Amino acid sequence: MRIILLGAPGAGKGTQAAIISKELNLTHISTGDIFRYNIKESTELGKQAKVYIDKGQLVPDELTIRIVVDRLNKPDCSRGFILDGFPRTVVQAESLDAEMSQKGTPIDYVINIEVPDQVVIDRLSGRRVCLECHAVYHIVSNPTKTPNKCDICGAEVIQRSDDREETIRQRLKIYHEQTEPLIAYYSRRGILQTVHGEYGIEDLNNKIMKVLGVS
Ligand code: AP5
C-alpha cells in the first residue's frame, strides 16, 4: 500500500505515520526527519535545509524532490510506504505522480488530516521530540514517563527549533498558500479522504485504519 498523509503542521501526520507504518509494515518516509537528521549530522544538505526550516519556509522543491525520489528507490519501499510531509507543493505532487507512473505503482490513498489553526498552535508549542529515534511527545497530551527522557530509547527529548510561536504562524501561512491546494489536486484524482484530526491519537488512528479498509 502506498499512502500520503496530508495536513497542516501539527495535524498529527508524524504521530499517525509512525503507528500506521508499524501496523501495516510500511516504510515511513518523513522529509522533516530526513532534514533534521542531516542538520544534526551537519551534512551539506542539512546546512542548506536549516536556513529555510528555521524561518518556517519550505526547502526548495528541486532539493526535496531529489531526496524523496532517491529514498523511494531504496529496496524497503517496494513493500509499500507512507509519506509524511511530502508532497507539500503542486510541483512536488506532479513530480511524485511522474515517478510513480514510471514505476507503474500509483499512490493508493491520500489521507488529509484536518485541524483548526489554533489546535495546531497548541499542539506544536507543547511538542517535544527525540532526535535519536524520532519519537514525538506532547507536554500535556502525550508526556514522556520520565521528564525529558525518551520512553523508547532514553535519549533527551527537546523542543524543535521551528516550534516557536512566530515560526509556527509562518509555517501555517505557508501551509495555507502552498500545501492546501493539494487537497483539490488529489480530490480531482479521486484518491483523497479527509479525516477530522481533533480526536485523541488512538481514536484518530482507528478512523484512518477504517478509511484504509484494515479494521
Ligand atoms: P515536518 O517535520 O514535516 O513538519 P510539519 O509538516 O510542519 O509537521 P509537523 O512535524 O510539525 O507536525 P505533524 O503533523 O507531523 O504532527 P505531530 O504528529 O508531530 O517539516 C519540518 C520542516 O522541514 C518544514 O517546515 C519545511 O521547512 C521542511 N520540509 C519538510 N518537508 C518538506 C517538503 N516536502 N518540501 C519542502 N520543505 C519541507 O504532532 C504534533 C504534536 O501534537 C505532538 O506533540 C503530538 O504528540 C501531538 N498530537 C499528535 N496527534 C494528536 C492528537 N490526535 N491529539 C492530541 N495531540 C496530538
Short mmCIF file of C-alpha atoms and ligand atoms in Angstrom, two decimals:
data_model
loop_
_atom_site.label_atom_id
_atom_site.label_comp_id
_atom_site.label_asym_id
_atom_site.label_seq_id
_atom_site.Cartn_x
_atom_site.Cartn_y
_atom_site.Cartn_z
CA MET A 1 0.00 0.00 0.00
CA ARG A 2 1.26 3.50 -0.87
CA ILE A 3 -0.13 6.27 1.29
CA ILE A 4 0.33 10.04 1.58
CA LEU A 5 -0.56 11.85 4.81
CA LEU A 6 -1.53 15.47 4.16
CA GLY A 7 -2.27 18.12 6.75
CA ALA A 8 -1.10 21.30 8.40
CA PRO A 9 1.99 21.34 10.61
CA GLY A 10 0.97 19.69 13.86
CA ALA A 11 -2.06 17.92 12.38
CA GLY A 12 -0.62 14.66 13.68
CA LYS A 13 0.92 13.28 10.48
CA GLY A 14 4.14 12.09 12.11
CA THR A 15 2.34 10.52 15.07
CA GLN A 16 -0.10 8.64 12.84
CA ALA A 17 2.53 7.67 10.25
CA ALA A 18 4.63 6.02 12.97
CA ILE A 19 1.66 3.93 14.16
CA ILE A 20 0.37 3.02 10.69
CA SER A 21 3.81 2.07 9.36
CA LYS A 22 4.26 -0.34 12.27
CA GLU A 23 0.75 -1.81 11.98
CA LEU A 24 0.91 -2.28 8.21
CA ASN A 25 4.67 -2.90 7.86
CA LEU A 26 5.13 0.10 5.56
CA THR A 27 8.26 2.22 5.26
CA HIS A 28 7.75 5.61 6.95
CA ILE A 29 9.29 8.46 4.97
CA SER A 30 9.29 11.83 6.71
CA THR A 31 11.04 14.61 4.80
CA GLY A 32 11.18 16.64 8.03
CA ASP A 33 13.03 13.77 9.80
CA ILE A 34 15.44 13.41 6.86
CA PHE A 35 16.24 17.12 7.02
CA ARG A 36 16.60 17.12 10.83
CA TYR A 37 18.93 14.11 10.71
CA ASN A 38 21.11 15.93 8.17
CA ILE A 39 21.09 19.11 10.26
CA LYS A 40 22.18 17.13 13.32
CA GLU A 41 24.99 15.48 11.31
CA SER A 42 25.98 18.87 9.76
CA THR A 43 25.87 17.49 6.22
CA GLU A 44 25.80 19.80 3.19
CA LEU A 45 22.08 19.02 2.77
CA GLY A 46 21.49 19.79 6.45
CA LYS A 47 23.24 23.16 6.17
CA GLN A 48 21.15 24.11 3.14
CA ALA A 49 17.86 22.93 4.67
CA LYS A 50 18.41 24.62 8.05
CA VAL A 51 18.32 28.08 6.50
CA TYR A 52 14.74 27.50 5.32
CA ILE A 53 13.45 25.37 8.21
CA ASP A 54 14.46 27.85 10.91
CA LYS A 55 12.48 30.57 9.11
CA GLY A 56 9.41 28.35 8.74
CA GLN A 57 9.84 28.26 4.97
CA LEU A 58 9.79 25.27 2.63
CA VAL A 59 13.05 23.77 1.44
CA PRO A 60 13.24 24.33 -2.36
CA ASP A 61 11.34 21.81 -4.47
CA GLU A 62 14.32 20.68 -6.52
CA LEU A 63 16.32 19.63 -3.45
CA THR A 64 13.36 18.00 -1.71
CA ILE A 65 12.18 16.05 -4.76
CA ARG A 66 15.66 14.65 -5.36
CA ILE A 67 15.86 13.33 -1.79
CA VAL A 68 12.44 11.70 -1.92
CA VAL A 69 12.98 10.09 -5.33
CA ASP A 70 16.28 8.61 -4.06
CA ARG A 71 14.53 7.32 -0.94
CA LEU A 72 11.68 5.77 -2.93
CA ASN A 73 14.22 3.80 -4.95
CA LYS A 74 15.54 2.01 -1.84
CA PRO A 75 14.51 -1.68 -1.61
CA ASP A 76 12.45 -1.24 1.59
CA CYS A 77 9.94 0.93 -0.32
CA SER A 78 8.91 -1.96 -2.57
CA ARG A 79 6.70 -3.38 0.23
CA GLY A 80 4.81 -0.04 0.36
CA PHE A 81 5.35 3.27 2.10
CA ILE A 82 3.73 6.12 3.92
CA LEU A 83 4.81 9.64 3.00
CA ASP A 84 4.66 12.16 5.87
CA GLY A 85 5.33 15.79 4.88
CA PHE A 86 5.71 15.17 1.16
CA PRO A 87 4.42 16.38 -1.24
CA ARG A 88 3.89 19.91 0.00
CA THR A 89 3.58 21.84 -3.25
CA VAL A 90 1.86 21.14 -6.56
CA VAL A 91 5.28 20.87 -8.23
CA GLN A 92 6.27 18.13 -5.73
CA ALA A 93 2.96 16.30 -6.28
CA GLU A 94 3.42 16.37 -10.05
CA SER A 95 6.96 15.01 -9.73
CA LEU A 96 5.74 12.23 -7.45
CA ASP A 97 2.98 11.36 -9.94
CA ALA A 98 5.55 11.18 -12.73
CA GLU A 99 7.85 8.94 -10.64
CA MET A 100 5.03 6.61 -9.60
CA SER A 101 3.61 6.28 -13.10
CA GLN A 102 7.08 5.48 -14.41
CA LYS A 103 7.27 2.66 -11.85
CA GLY A 104 3.67 1.59 -12.56
CA THR A 105 2.86 1.85 -8.83
CA PRO A 106 0.36 4.66 -8.22
CA ILE A 107 -0.45 6.15 -4.82
CA ASP A 108 -3.43 4.30 -3.30
CA TYR A 109 -4.61 6.72 -0.60
CA VAL A 110 -4.15 10.36 0.33
CA ILE A 111 -5.38 10.96 3.87
CA ASN A 112 -5.94 14.61 4.72
CA ILE A 113 -5.91 15.21 8.49
CA GLU A 114 -7.89 18.39 9.13
CA VAL A 115 -7.35 20.53 12.27
CA PRO A 116 -8.07 24.21 13.03
CA ASP A 117 -5.09 26.58 13.23
CA GLN A 118 -5.49 27.19 16.99
CA VAL A 119 -5.20 23.45 17.69
CA VAL A 120 -2.00 23.42 15.62
CA ILE A 121 -0.51 26.22 17.72
CA ASP A 122 -1.43 24.46 21.00
CA ARG A 123 -0.03 21.14 19.80
CA LEU A 124 3.22 22.44 18.38
CA SER A 125 4.08 24.76 21.22
CA GLY A 126 3.84 21.74 23.60
CA ARG A 127 5.56 19.21 21.34
CA ARG A 128 8.82 17.54 22.37
CA VAL A 129 10.79 15.23 20.08
CA CYS A 130 13.57 12.68 20.39
CA LEU A 131 16.33 13.45 17.89
CA GLU A 132 17.68 9.90 18.18
CA CYS A 133 14.65 7.74 17.37
CA HIS A 134 12.21 10.48 16.18
CA ALA A 135 9.55 9.65 18.79
CA VAL A 136 7.07 12.51 19.29
CA TYR A 137 5.56 13.65 22.63
CA HIS A 138 3.41 16.47 23.98
CA ILE A 139 3.91 18.00 27.40
CA VAL A 140 0.16 17.70 28.18
CA SER A 141 -1.49 15.11 25.89
CA ASN A 142 1.38 12.64 25.49
CA PRO A 143 4.17 13.28 28.04
CA THR A 144 7.29 11.16 28.49
CA LYS A 145 7.18 8.79 31.50
CA THR A 146 10.43 10.27 32.89
CA PRO A 147 10.77 14.05 32.45
CA ASN A 148 12.70 14.94 29.24
CA LYS A 149 13.77 11.34 28.53
CA CYS A 150 12.50 9.40 25.53
CA ASP A 151 10.34 6.40 26.56
CA ILE A 152 11.71 4.35 23.67
CA CYS A 153 15.47 4.97 23.60
CA GLY A 154 16.16 7.03 26.74
CA ALA A 155 17.76 9.95 24.83
CA GLU A 156 16.91 13.54 25.74
CA VAL A 157 13.73 14.98 24.24
CA ILE A 158 13.81 18.59 23.06
CA GLN A 159 11.67 21.35 21.59
CA ARG A 160 12.21 21.69 17.83
CA SER A 161 13.79 25.00 16.81
CA ASP A 162 10.85 25.65 14.43
CA ASP A 163 8.22 25.10 17.17
CA ARG A 164 8.37 28.68 18.46
CA GLU A 165 5.08 30.54 18.10
CA GLU A 166 6.28 33.04 15.49
CA THR A 167 7.74 30.28 13.30
CA ILE A 168 4.62 28.13 13.76
CA ARG A 169 2.48 31.02 12.41
CA GLN A 170 4.78 31.36 9.41
CA ARG A 171 4.60 27.59 8.74
CA LEU A 172 0.80 27.77 8.91
CA LYS A 173 0.75 30.66 6.43
CA ILE A 174 2.94 28.68 4.01
CA TYR A 175 0.74 25.61 4.53
CA HIS A 176 -2.39 27.54 3.51
CA GLU A 177 -0.68 29.12 0.50
CA GLN A 178 1.32 26.22 -0.90
CA THR A 179 0.15 22.89 0.54
CA GLU A 180 -3.61 23.31 0.93
CA PRO A 181 -4.07 23.37 -2.89
CA LEU A 182 -3.06 19.68 -2.82
CA ILE A 183 -6.46 18.88 -1.28
CA ALA A 184 -8.13 19.90 -4.56
CA TYR A 185 -5.32 18.26 -6.58
CA TYR A 186 -5.86 14.81 -5.02
CA SER A 187 -9.60 15.24 -4.75
CA ARG A 188 -9.74 15.62 -8.55
CA ARG A 189 -7.85 12.31 -8.83
CA GLY A 190 -10.45 10.61 -6.62
CA ILE A 191 -7.98 9.31 -4.01
CA LEU A 192 -8.42 11.89 -1.24
CA GLN A 193 -10.07 11.05 2.08
CA THR A 194 -10.44 13.70 4.78
CA VAL A 195 -10.49 12.82 8.50
CA HIS A 196 -11.01 15.24 11.36
CA GLY A 197 -7.84 15.36 13.43
CA GLU A 198 -9.27 16.58 16.73
CA TYR A 199 -9.78 13.09 18.13
CA GLY A 200 -7.25 11.58 20.51
CA ILE A 201 -4.30 9.75 18.95
CA GLU A 202 -5.86 6.26 19.23
CA ASP A 203 -9.35 7.27 18.05
CA LEU A 204 -7.87 9.12 15.09
CA ASN A 205 -5.80 6.07 14.23
CA ASN A 206 -8.95 3.90 14.29
CA LYS A 207 -10.66 6.31 11.89
CA ILE A 208 -7.70 6.26 9.49
CA MET A 209 -7.46 2.45 9.59
CA LYS A 210 -11.16 2.31 8.68
CA VAL A 211 -10.54 4.58 5.68
CA LEU A 212 -7.68 2.27 4.65
CA GLY A 213 -10.06 -0.70 4.93
CA VAL A 214 -7.95 -2.54 7.51
CA SER A 215 -10.12 -2.51 10.64
P1 AP5 B 1 7.96 18.46 9.13
O1 AP5 B 1 8.79 17.82 10.16
O2 AP5 B 1 7.31 17.64 8.08
O3 AP5 B 1 6.94 19.38 9.90
P2 AP5 B 1 5.37 19.69 9.62
O4 AP5 B 1 4.73 19.21 8.40
O5 AP5 B 1 5.34 21.13 9.86
O6 AP5 B 1 4.69 18.77 10.53
P3 AP5 B 1 4.99 18.57 11.98
O7 AP5 B 1 6.09 17.57 12.14
O8 AP5 B 1 5.19 19.91 12.62
O9 AP5 B 1 3.60 18.03 12.53
P4 AP5 B 1 2.86 16.64 12.37
O10 AP5 B 1 1.64 16.81 11.53
O11 AP5 B 1 3.81 15.55 11.98
O12 AP5 B 1 2.38 16.47 13.87
P5 AP5 B 1 2.93 15.51 15.03
O13 AP5 B 1 2.48 14.12 14.79
O14 AP5 B 1 4.37 15.76 15.29
O15 AP5 B 1 8.82 19.58 8.35
C1 AP5 B 1 9.64 20.50 9.04
C2 AP5 B 1 10.20 21.49 8.04
O16 AP5 B 1 11.01 20.79 7.05
C3 AP5 B 1 9.17 22.25 7.20
O17 AP5 B 1 8.67 23.40 7.87
C4 AP5 B 1 9.99 22.59 5.95
O18 AP5 B 1 10.85 23.68 6.19
C5 AP5 B 1 10.85 21.35 5.76
N1 AP5 B 1 10.17 20.37 4.89
C6 AP5 B 1 9.69 19.15 5.25
N2 AP5 B 1 9.13 18.54 4.20
C7 AP5 B 1 9.24 19.39 3.14
C8 AP5 B 1 8.81 19.33 1.79
N3 AP5 B 1 8.14 18.29 1.30
N4 AP5 B 1 9.09 20.41 1.00
C9 AP5 B 1 9.77 21.47 1.46
N5 AP5 B 1 10.17 21.60 2.74
C10 AP5 B 1 9.92 20.56 3.57
O19 AP5 B 1 2.05 16.09 16.26
C11 AP5 B 1 2.23 17.41 16.74
C12 AP5 B 1 2.02 17.43 18.27
O20 AP5 B 1 0.65 17.12 18.56
C13 AP5 B 1 2.86 16.38 19.03
O21 AP5 B 1 3.25 16.93 20.25
C14 AP5 B 1 1.89 15.20 19.24
O22 AP5 B 1 2.20 14.47 20.42
C15 AP5 B 1 0.56 15.92 19.36
N6 AP5 B 1 -0.54 15.14 18.76
C16 AP5 B 1 -0.49 14.42 17.62
N7 AP5 B 1 -1.69 13.86 17.36
C17 AP5 B 1 -2.51 14.27 18.37
C18 AP5 B 1 -3.91 14.03 18.65
N8 AP5 B 1 -4.67 13.27 17.85
N9 AP5 B 1 -4.43 14.62 19.75
C19 AP5 B 1 -3.65 15.40 20.57
N10 AP5 B 1 -2.33 15.64 20.37
C20 AP5 B 1 -1.78 15.09 19.27
#
